[in-house]
Coordinates of C-alpha atoms in Angstrom, one line a residue:
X1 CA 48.2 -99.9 114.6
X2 CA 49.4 -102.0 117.5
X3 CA 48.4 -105.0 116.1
X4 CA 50.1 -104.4 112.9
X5 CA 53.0 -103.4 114.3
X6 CA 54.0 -106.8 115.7
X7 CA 53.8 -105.1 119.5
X8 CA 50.6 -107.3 120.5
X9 CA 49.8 -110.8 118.5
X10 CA 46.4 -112.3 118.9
X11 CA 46.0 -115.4 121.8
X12 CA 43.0 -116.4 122.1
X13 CA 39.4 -115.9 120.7
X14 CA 35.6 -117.2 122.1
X15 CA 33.9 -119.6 120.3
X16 CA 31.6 -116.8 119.0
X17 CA 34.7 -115.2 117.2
X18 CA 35.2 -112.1 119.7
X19 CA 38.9 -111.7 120.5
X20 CA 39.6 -112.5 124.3
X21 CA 43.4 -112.2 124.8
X22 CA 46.7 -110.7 123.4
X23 CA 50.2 -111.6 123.8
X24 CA 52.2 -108.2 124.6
X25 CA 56.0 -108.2 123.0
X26 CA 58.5 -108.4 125.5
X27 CA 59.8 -104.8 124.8
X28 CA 56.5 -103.2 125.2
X29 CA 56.0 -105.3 128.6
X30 CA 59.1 -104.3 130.2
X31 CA 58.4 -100.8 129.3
X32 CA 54.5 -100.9 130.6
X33 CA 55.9 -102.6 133.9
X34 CA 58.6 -99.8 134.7
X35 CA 56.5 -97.3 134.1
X36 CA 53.5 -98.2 136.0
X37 CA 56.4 -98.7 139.0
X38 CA 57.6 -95.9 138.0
X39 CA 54.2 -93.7 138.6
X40 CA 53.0 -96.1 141.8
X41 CA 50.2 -97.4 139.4
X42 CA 50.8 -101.1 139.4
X43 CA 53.9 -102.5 140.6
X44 CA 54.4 -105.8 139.4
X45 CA 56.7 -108.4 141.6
X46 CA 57.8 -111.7 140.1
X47 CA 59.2 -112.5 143.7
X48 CA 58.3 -112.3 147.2
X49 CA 61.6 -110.6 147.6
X50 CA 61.3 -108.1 145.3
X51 CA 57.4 -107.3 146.8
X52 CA 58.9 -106.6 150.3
X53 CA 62.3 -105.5 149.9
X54 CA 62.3 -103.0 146.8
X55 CA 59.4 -101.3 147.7
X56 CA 58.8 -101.2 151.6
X57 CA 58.2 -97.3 151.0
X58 CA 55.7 -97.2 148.3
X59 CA 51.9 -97.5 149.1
X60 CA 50.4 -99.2 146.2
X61 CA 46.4 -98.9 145.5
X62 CA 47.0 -101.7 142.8
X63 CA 49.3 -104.7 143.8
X64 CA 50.0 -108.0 141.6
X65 CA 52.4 -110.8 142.1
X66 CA 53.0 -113.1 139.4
X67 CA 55.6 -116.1 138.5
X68 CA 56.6 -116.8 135.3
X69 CA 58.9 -119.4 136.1
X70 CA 57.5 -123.0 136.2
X71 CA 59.6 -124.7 139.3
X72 CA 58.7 -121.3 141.5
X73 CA 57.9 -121.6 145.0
X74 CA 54.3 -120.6 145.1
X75 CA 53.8 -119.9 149.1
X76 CA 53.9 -117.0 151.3
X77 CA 57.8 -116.8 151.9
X78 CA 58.8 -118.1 156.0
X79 CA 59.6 -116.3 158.0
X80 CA 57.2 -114.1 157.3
X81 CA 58.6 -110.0 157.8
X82 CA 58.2 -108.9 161.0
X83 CA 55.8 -105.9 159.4
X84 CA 53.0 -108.1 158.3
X85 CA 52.3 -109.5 154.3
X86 CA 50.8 -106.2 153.7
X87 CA 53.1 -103.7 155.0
X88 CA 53.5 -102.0 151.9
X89 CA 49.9 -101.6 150.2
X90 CA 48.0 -98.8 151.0
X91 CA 44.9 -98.9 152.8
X92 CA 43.0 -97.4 149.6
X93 CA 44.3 -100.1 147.8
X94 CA 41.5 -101.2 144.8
X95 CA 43.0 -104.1 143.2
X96 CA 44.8 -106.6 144.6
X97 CA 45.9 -109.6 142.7
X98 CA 47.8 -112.8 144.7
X99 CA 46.2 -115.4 142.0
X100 CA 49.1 -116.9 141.3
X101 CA 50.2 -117.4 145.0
X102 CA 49.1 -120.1 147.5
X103 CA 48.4 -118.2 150.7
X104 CA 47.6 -121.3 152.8
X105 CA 45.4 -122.8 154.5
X106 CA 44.2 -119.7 156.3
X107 CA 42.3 -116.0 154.3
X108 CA 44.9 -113.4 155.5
X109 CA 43.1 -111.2 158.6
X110 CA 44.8 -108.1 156.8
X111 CA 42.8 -107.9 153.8
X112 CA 39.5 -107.4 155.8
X113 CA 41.4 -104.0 156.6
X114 CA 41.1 -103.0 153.0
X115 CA 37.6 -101.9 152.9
X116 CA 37.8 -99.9 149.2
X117 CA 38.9 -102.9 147.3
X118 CA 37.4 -103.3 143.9
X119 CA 38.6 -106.4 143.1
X120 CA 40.3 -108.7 145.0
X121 CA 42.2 -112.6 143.8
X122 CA 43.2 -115.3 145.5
X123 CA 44.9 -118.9 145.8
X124 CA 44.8 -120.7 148.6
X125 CA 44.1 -124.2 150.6
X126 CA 41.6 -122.6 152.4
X127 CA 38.7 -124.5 153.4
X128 CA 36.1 -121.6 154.8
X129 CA 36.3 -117.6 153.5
X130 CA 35.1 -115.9 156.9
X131 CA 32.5 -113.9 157.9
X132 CA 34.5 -110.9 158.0
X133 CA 34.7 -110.7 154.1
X134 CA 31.3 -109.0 154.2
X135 CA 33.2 -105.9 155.2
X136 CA 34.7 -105.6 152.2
X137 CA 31.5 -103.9 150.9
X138 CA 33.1 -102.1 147.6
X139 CA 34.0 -105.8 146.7
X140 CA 32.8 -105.9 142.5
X141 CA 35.1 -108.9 141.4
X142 CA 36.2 -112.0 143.9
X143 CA 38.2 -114.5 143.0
X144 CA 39.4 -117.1 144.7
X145 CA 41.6 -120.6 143.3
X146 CA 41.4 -123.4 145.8
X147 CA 44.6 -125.9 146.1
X148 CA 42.2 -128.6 148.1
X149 CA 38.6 -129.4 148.2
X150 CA 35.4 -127.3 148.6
X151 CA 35.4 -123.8 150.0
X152 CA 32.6 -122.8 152.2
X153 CA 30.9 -119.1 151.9
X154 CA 29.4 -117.7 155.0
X155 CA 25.8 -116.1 155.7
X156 CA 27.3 -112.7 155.3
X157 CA 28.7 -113.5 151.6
X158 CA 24.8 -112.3 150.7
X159 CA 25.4 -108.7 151.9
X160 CA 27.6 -108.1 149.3
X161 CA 25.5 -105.6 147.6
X162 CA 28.2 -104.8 144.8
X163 CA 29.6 -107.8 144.2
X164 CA 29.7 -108.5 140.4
X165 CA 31.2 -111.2 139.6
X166 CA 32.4 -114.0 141.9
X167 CA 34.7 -116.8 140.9
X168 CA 35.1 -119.5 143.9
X169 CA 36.2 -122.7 143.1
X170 CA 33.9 -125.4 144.5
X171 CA 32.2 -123.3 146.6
X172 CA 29.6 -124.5 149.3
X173 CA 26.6 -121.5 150.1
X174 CA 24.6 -121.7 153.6
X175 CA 21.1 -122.1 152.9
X176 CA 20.3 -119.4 156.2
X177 CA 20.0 -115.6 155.9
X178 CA 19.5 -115.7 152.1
X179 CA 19.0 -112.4 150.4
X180 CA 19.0 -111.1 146.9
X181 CA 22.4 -110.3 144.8
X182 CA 20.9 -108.4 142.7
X183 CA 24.2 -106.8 141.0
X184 CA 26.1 -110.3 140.6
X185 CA 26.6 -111.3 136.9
X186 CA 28.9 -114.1 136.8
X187 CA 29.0 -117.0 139.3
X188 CA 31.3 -119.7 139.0
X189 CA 31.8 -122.7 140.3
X190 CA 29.1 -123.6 142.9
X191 CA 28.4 -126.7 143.5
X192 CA 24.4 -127.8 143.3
X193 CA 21.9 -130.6 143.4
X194 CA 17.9 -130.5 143.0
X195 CA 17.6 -130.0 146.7
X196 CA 19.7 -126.3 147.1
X197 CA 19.1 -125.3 144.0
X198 CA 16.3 -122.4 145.2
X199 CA 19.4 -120.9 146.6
X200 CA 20.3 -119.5 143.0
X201 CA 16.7 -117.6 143.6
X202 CA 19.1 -115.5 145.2
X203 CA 20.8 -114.2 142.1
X204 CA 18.0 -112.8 139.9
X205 CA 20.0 -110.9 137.3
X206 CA 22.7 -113.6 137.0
X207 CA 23.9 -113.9 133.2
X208 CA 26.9 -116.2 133.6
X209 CA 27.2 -119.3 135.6
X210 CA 29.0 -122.6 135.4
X211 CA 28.5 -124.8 138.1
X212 CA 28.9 -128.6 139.6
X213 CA 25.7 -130.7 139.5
X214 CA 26.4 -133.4 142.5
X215 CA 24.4 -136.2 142.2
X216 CA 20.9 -136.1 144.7
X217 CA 18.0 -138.1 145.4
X218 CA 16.0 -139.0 141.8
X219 CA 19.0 -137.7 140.0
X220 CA 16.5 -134.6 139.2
X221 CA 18.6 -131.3 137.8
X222 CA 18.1 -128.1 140.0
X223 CA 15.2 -125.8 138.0
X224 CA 16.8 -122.9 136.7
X225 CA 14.4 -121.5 134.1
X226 CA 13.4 -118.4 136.6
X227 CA 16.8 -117.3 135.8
X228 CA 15.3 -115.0 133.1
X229 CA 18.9 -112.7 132.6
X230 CA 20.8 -116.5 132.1
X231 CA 23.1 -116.1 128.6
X232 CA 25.7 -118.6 129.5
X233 CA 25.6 -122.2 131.5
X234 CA 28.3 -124.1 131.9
X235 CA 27.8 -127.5 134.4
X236 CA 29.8 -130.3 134.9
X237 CA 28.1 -133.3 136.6
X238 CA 29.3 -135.9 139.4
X239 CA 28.5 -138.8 140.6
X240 CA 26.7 -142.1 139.1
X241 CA 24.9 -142.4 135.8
X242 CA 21.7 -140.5 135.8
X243 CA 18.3 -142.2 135.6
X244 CA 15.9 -141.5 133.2
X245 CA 14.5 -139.3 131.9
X246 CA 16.4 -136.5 132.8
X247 CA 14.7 -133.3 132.8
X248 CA 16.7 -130.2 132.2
X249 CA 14.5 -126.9 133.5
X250 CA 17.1 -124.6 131.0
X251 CA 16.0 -120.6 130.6
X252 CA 14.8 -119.9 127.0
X253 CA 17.2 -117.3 127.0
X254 CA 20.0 -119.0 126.8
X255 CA 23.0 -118.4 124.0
X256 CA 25.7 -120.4 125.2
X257 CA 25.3 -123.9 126.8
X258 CA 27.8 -125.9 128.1
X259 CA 27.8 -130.2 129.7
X260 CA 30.1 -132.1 130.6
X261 CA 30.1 -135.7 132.1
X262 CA 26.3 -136.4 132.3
X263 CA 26.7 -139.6 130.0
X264 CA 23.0 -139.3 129.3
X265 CA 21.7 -141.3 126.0
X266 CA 21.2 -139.0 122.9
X267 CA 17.6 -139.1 122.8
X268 CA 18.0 -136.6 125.9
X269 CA 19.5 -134.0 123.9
X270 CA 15.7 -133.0 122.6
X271 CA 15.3 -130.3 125.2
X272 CA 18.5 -128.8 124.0
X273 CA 17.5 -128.8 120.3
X274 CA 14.5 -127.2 121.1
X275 CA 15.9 -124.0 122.8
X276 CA 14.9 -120.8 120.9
X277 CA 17.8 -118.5 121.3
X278 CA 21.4 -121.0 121.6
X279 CA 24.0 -120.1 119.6
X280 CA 26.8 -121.7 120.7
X281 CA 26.9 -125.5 122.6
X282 CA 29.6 -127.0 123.7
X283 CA 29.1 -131.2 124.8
X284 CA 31.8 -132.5 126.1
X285 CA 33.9 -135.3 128.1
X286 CA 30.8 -137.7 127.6
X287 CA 28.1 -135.6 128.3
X288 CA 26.1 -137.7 125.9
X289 CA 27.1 -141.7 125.2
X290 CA 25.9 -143.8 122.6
X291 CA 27.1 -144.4 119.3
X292 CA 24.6 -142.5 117.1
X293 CA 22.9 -139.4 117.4
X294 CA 20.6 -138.6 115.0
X295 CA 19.8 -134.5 114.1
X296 CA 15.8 -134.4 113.0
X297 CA 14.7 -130.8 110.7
X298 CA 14.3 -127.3 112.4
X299 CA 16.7 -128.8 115.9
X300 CA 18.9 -126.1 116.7
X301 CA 17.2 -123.4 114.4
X302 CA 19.8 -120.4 116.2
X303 CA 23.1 -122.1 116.8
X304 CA 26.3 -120.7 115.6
X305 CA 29.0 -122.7 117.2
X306 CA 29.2 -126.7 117.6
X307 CA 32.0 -128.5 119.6
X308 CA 32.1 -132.2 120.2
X309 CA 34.8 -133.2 122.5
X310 CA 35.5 -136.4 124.2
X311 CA 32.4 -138.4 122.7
X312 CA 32.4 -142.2 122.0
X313 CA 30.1 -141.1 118.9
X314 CA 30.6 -143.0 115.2
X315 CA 27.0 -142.3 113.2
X316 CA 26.3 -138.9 113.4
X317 CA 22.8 -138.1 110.9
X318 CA 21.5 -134.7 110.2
X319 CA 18.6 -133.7 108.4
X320 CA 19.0 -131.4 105.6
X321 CA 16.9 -128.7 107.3
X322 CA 18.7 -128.8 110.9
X323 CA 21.6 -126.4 111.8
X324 CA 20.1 -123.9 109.8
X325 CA 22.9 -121.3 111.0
X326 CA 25.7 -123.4 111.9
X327 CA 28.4 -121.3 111.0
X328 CA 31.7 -123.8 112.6
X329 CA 32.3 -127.3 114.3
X330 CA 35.4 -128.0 116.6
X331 CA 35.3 -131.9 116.9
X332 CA 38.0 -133.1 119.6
X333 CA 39.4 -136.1 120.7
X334 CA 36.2 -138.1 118.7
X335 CA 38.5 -140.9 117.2
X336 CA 35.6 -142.5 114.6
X337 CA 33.3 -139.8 114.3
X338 CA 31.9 -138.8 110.3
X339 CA 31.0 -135.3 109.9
X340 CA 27.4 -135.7 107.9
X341 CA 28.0 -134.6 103.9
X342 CA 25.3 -132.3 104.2
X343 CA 27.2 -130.2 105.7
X344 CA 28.8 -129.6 102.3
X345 CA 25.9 -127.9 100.8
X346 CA 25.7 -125.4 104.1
X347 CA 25.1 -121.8 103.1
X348 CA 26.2 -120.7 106.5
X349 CA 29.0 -122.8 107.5
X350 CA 32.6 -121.4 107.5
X351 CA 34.9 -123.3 109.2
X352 CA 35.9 -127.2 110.6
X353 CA 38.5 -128.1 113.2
X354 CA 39.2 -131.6 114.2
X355 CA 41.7 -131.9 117.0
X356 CA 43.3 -135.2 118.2
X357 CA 41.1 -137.0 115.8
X358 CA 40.9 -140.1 113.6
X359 CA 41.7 -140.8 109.9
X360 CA 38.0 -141.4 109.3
X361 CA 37.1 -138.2 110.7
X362 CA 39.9 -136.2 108.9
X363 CA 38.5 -137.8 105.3
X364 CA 35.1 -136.7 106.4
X365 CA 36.1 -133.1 106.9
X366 CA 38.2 -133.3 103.8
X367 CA 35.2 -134.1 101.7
X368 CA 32.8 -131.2 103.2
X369 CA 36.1 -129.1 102.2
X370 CA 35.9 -130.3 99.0
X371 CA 32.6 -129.4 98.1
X372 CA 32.4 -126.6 99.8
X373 CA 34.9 -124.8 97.8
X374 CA 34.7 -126.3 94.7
X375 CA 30.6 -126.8 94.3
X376 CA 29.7 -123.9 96.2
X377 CA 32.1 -121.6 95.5
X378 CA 33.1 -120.7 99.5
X379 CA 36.6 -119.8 98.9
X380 CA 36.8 -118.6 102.1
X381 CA 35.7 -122.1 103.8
X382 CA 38.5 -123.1 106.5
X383 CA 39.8 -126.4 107.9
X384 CA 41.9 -127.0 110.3
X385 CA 43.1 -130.5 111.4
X386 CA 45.5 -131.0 114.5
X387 CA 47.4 -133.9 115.5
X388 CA 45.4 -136.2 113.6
X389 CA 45.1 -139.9 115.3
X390 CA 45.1 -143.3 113.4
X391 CA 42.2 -144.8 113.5

């Protein structure tokens, strides 16, 4: 009824069709914010002055500060007031959200005060997160945006019994005092090589994690398949060209797959083909180079979702019996790429998008179009082409 009535719109939906995010009408949002201030529920400040001059009195248990203006000042405001950056949130406090505010270089002392916190984000330039966080002991969701480099987690990050899902950009573990997580979910974005990856043997339950494979000695990629909970893997490597072969050690339980930057040679991909349970891959910024990759019968037997981004690829063959439930392709920024006509006789297939590419591929998709609607009868078979290049 909301939807219909024009007071939320859809934003955004994940690649396996499930709708992620709404835009709220700007009516209904000025109406949700003064209420919630209204009833103390969640005050919302736009500016540091509003956040410590209109509301010194009130004691909030859930705090956000947000800019929506581009050419804002996003630092703790100097001076600071003489009653601290937390004088008016209450000690009970369970969400606090400063996300979209650079605190520094330092993690504010105060918040180690706010033992009950459920949730807790933040921006900063901070280099280290400090012992003391492991007194926050309710913690369930962290989240914290580094400004500058990689951010170091201490020893006592591992006692952290509730924590559920942790979101650290870049973040650096201690290989000392290891003990199980066993409530953590989703981890993102540690960065790994071969030699400290037994340190994710501390997360046995994990289901989500995208991380940064650094490049180590024999270019080997860390083991992962005792991660028997893993749905969803998202790494992006650095440093030099890998060596061959390269031997991914992927969970068999895996839905959702995602690489970026590993510019391995196609051949490579065989592991990936050969997983029982992916339904959605994602291959991107030249995760695989060469100019033809071919696609042999029965390879990728489950998968749902394709998307190609960022690929030097130009001959792309599939076998008739491949991609048995390939149900859409997003093909990005891949200037000379031809999606294969078998596509055209695909039972499941429903939809093509081709973003930001070439003349070529748009005549490709045009044909699959073609005979999809016309010599299969899929009226409801979409395309979508965006800011098409010339070849």
């Amino acid at each position: 009824m909301i939807l219909s009535g024009g007071a939320l719109s859809e934003a955004r939906r994940s690649s396996k069709g499930r709708l992620k995010s709404c835009r709220i009408h700007d009516y209904l949002y000025h109406f949700c914010r003064d209420k919630s201030k209204a009833e103390k529920f969640l005050p919302v400040a736009s500016r540091f002055e509003d956040f410590f001059l209109d509301m010194p009195h009130i004691y909030l248990t859930r705090t956000m500060i947000y800019s929506s203006e581009p050419d804002w000042h996003c630092s703790w405001p100097s001076p600071l007031p003489e009653e601290g950056l937390f004088q008016g949130i209450d000690r009970f406090v369970r969400v606090l959200d400063l996300g979209c505010i650079n605190i520094g270089n330092t993690f504010p002392w105060e918040i180690e005060k706010l033992v009950h916190l459920r949730f807790l984000s933040l921006q900063g330039r901070m280099a280290v997160i400090p012992s003391s966080i492991s007194k926050l002991w309710n913690l369930e969701t962290f989240l914290v945006k580094g400004r500058e480099g990689k951010i170091a987690l201490p020893d006592t990050f591992f006692r952290m019994k509730r924590l559920r899902h942790a979101h650290i950009d870049n973040c650096t573990f201690s290989d000392s005092n290891l003990s199980q997580l066993d409530c953590l979910q989703t981890l993102s974005t540690p960065s790994l090589s071969y030699d400290t990856g037994n340190i994710m043997r501390s997360f046995p339950f994990l289901q989500k994690l995208k991380c940064i494979f650094l490049e180590s000695r024999g270019h080997r990629f860390p083991i992962l398949d005792f991660l028997s909970q893993l749905e969803s893997l998202n790494v992006i490597y650095q440093g030099k060209r890998m060596f061959l072969p390269c031997e991914f050690n992927f969970p068999s339980n895996l839905k959702k797959l995602t690489l970026s930057k590993f510019r391995l040679p196609w051949v490579e991909i065989s592991a990936i083909s050969a997983l029982p349970n992916l339904e959605v891959l994602k291959l991107l910024s030249e995760a695989f180079v060469g100019e033809e990759w071919n696609v042999s019968d029965e390879e990728f037997p489950k998968l749902k979702f394709l998307k190609l981004g960022n690929l030097n690829i130009t001959r792309w063959n599939v076998s008739d019996d491949a991609f048995s439930c390939l149900e859409q392709i997003v093909l990005q920024n891949c200037r000379h790429i031809e999606v294969p006509s078998c596509f055209g006789d695909s039972c499941s297939l429903q939809k093509i998008e081709a973003i930001l590419c070439g003349d070529s591929v748009s005549q490709s998709v045009r044909k699959i179009e073609e005979i999809q609607c016309e010599e299969m009868g899929n009226s409801n078979f979409k395309v979508i082409i965006q800011n098409p290049n010339r070849d």
